[in-house]
Amino acid sequence: MAQVLGFPRTGRAQAAKKGLIKTKLSPFFTALDGGDIQCELCPRRCRVAKGKRGLCRVRENREGRYYSLVYGNPCAVHLDPIEKKPLFHVLPSSGSFSLATAGCNLQCKFCQNWEISQASPEDVFSYDVSPEGMVKLAQETKARSIAYTYVEPTIFYEYMSDIAELARRAGLLNICHSNGYINPGPLKQLCKWMDAANIDLKGFSESFYQEVCGGELAPVLETLKTLKREKVHLEITNLMIPTKNDDMAVLKEMCLWMKKELGADTPIHFSRFYPLYKLRTLPPTPVSTLEKARDVALSAGLEYVYVGNIPGNQAENTFCPKCKKIVIQRTGFMVGEVHLKGGKCSFCGRPISGIWA
Ligand code: SF4
């Protein structure tokens, strides 16, 4: 079964297919007795019997060796504004060539991309694009970066890492939007190529992670600290879900942790939840909740606090922490006036953290 799909702004099309296209041996597994393996890529450390797959659905034990089933097989390829990641402190208004394969290592009940994140590779239409081909496509669109996004990129790690190395050599930035659910070893290797990351800090309690996401909080916090140490530009997204993670006392604790461990200049995006997937009975996040969260974060000492999914809100702009003037004006994903000179506020000269050129 095939379906012809176009690559964005390249004038090229390819027959996207259902079914497994290619596989690649994973470097991240330990062989166990009896042909079982243990995956070492993410904190789940799935133990997988011969012929079976890990929880992310895209890694399979074949005769005691573990294979990625999505190498070179993206099911989503789009040219997005970098603001959509969201990364507000990296090359404003530039294009980011964005890709994903099927699969994910969490099972969030509010997932916005569940059709591909909770799917097996056989369930979706996929392209056949080598890492070299992906960098070439990105260059044809004049994108300034390649984004690994839409699902958890850890699950297509080998593909991401090979593209990222080539992209770096071609002068493109590498950016990701991730849930941060990855083991320290693979993460440190990836940091060699990664320029910027937006990590979902989905809540600040183990119970929220266990009940709503099917994971754990502690490994995500370790990932954040590692990214900071490895000097990868970091922004954080917190999707606020009514009654699930909107307790302002917990939120304050989270912001204070961020300030202490990651620095006051780490941008945070409080994003509006819309009823989706398994949480359809909850209402959208009230705007007042997001604005309250912003006040809490600013009072905790964070310098760049945004509100997302509410186009036209004042808190989409970047304000200089010193003179309080707008240095980057935004409406939705559109960038208006930019008042930065050499990475500094052009009104008062205060450095604004980010990658600006
Ligand atoms: S990457 Fe997939 S197979 Fe490996 S431990 Fe995580 S969920 Fe399991």
PDB file of C-alpha atoms and ligand atoms in Angstrom, residues 39-46 48 54-56 59 66 104-105 154-155, ligand 1:
ATOM      1  CA  CYS A  39      17.229  -2.010  26.042  1.00  0.00           C
ATOM      2  CA  GLU A  40      19.541   0.654  27.522  1.00  0.00           C
ATOM      3  CA  LEU A  41      18.198   3.657  25.645  1.00  0.00           C
ATOM      4  CA  CYS A  42      15.589   5.013  28.038  1.00  0.00           C
ATOM      5  CA  PRO A  43      14.749   4.672  31.743  1.00  0.00           C
ATOM      6  CA  ARG A  44      12.165   1.959  31.050  1.00  0.00           C
ATOM      7  CA  ARG A  45      14.994  -0.494  30.311  1.00  0.00           C
ATOM      8  CA  CYS A  46      12.556  -2.879  28.626  1.00  0.00           C
ATOM      9  CA  VAL A  48      12.420  -8.024  25.523  1.00  0.00           C
ATOM     10  CA  GLY A  54       9.803  -2.799  23.609  1.00  0.00           C
ATOM     11  CA  LEU A  55       7.053  -0.531  24.916  1.00  0.00           C
ATOM     12  CA  CYS A  56       7.816   2.132  22.285  1.00  0.00           C
ATOM     13  CA  ARG A  59      12.489  -1.719  18.584  1.00  0.00           C
ATOM     14  CA  TYR A  66      17.991  -5.409  19.124  1.00  0.00           C
ATOM     15  CA  CYS A 104       6.930   6.962  21.861  1.00  0.00           C
ATOM     16  CA  ASN A 105       8.322   5.807  25.214  1.00  0.00           C
ATOM     17  CA  THR A 154      14.706   9.169  21.699  1.00  0.00           C
ATOM     18  CA  ILE A 155      12.857   6.258  20.097  1.00  0.00           C
TER      19      ILE A 155
HETATM   20  S1  SF4 B   1      13.575   3.007  24.027  1.00  0.00           S
HETATM   21 FE1  SF4 B   1      11.749   1.721  23.768  1.00  0.00          FE
HETATM   22  S2  SF4 B   1      12.478  -0.371  23.975  1.00  0.00           S
HETATM   23 FE2  SF4 B   1      14.079   0.963  24.780  1.00  0.00          FE
HETATM   24  S3  SF4 B   1      13.685   1.020  26.980  1.00  0.00           S
HETATM   25 FE3  SF4 B   1      12.661   2.790  26.053  1.00  0.00          FE
HETATM   26  S4  SF4 B   1      10.559   2.102  25.648  1.00  0.00           S
HETATM   27 FE4  SF4 B   1      11.799   0.272  26.013  1.00  0.00          FE
END
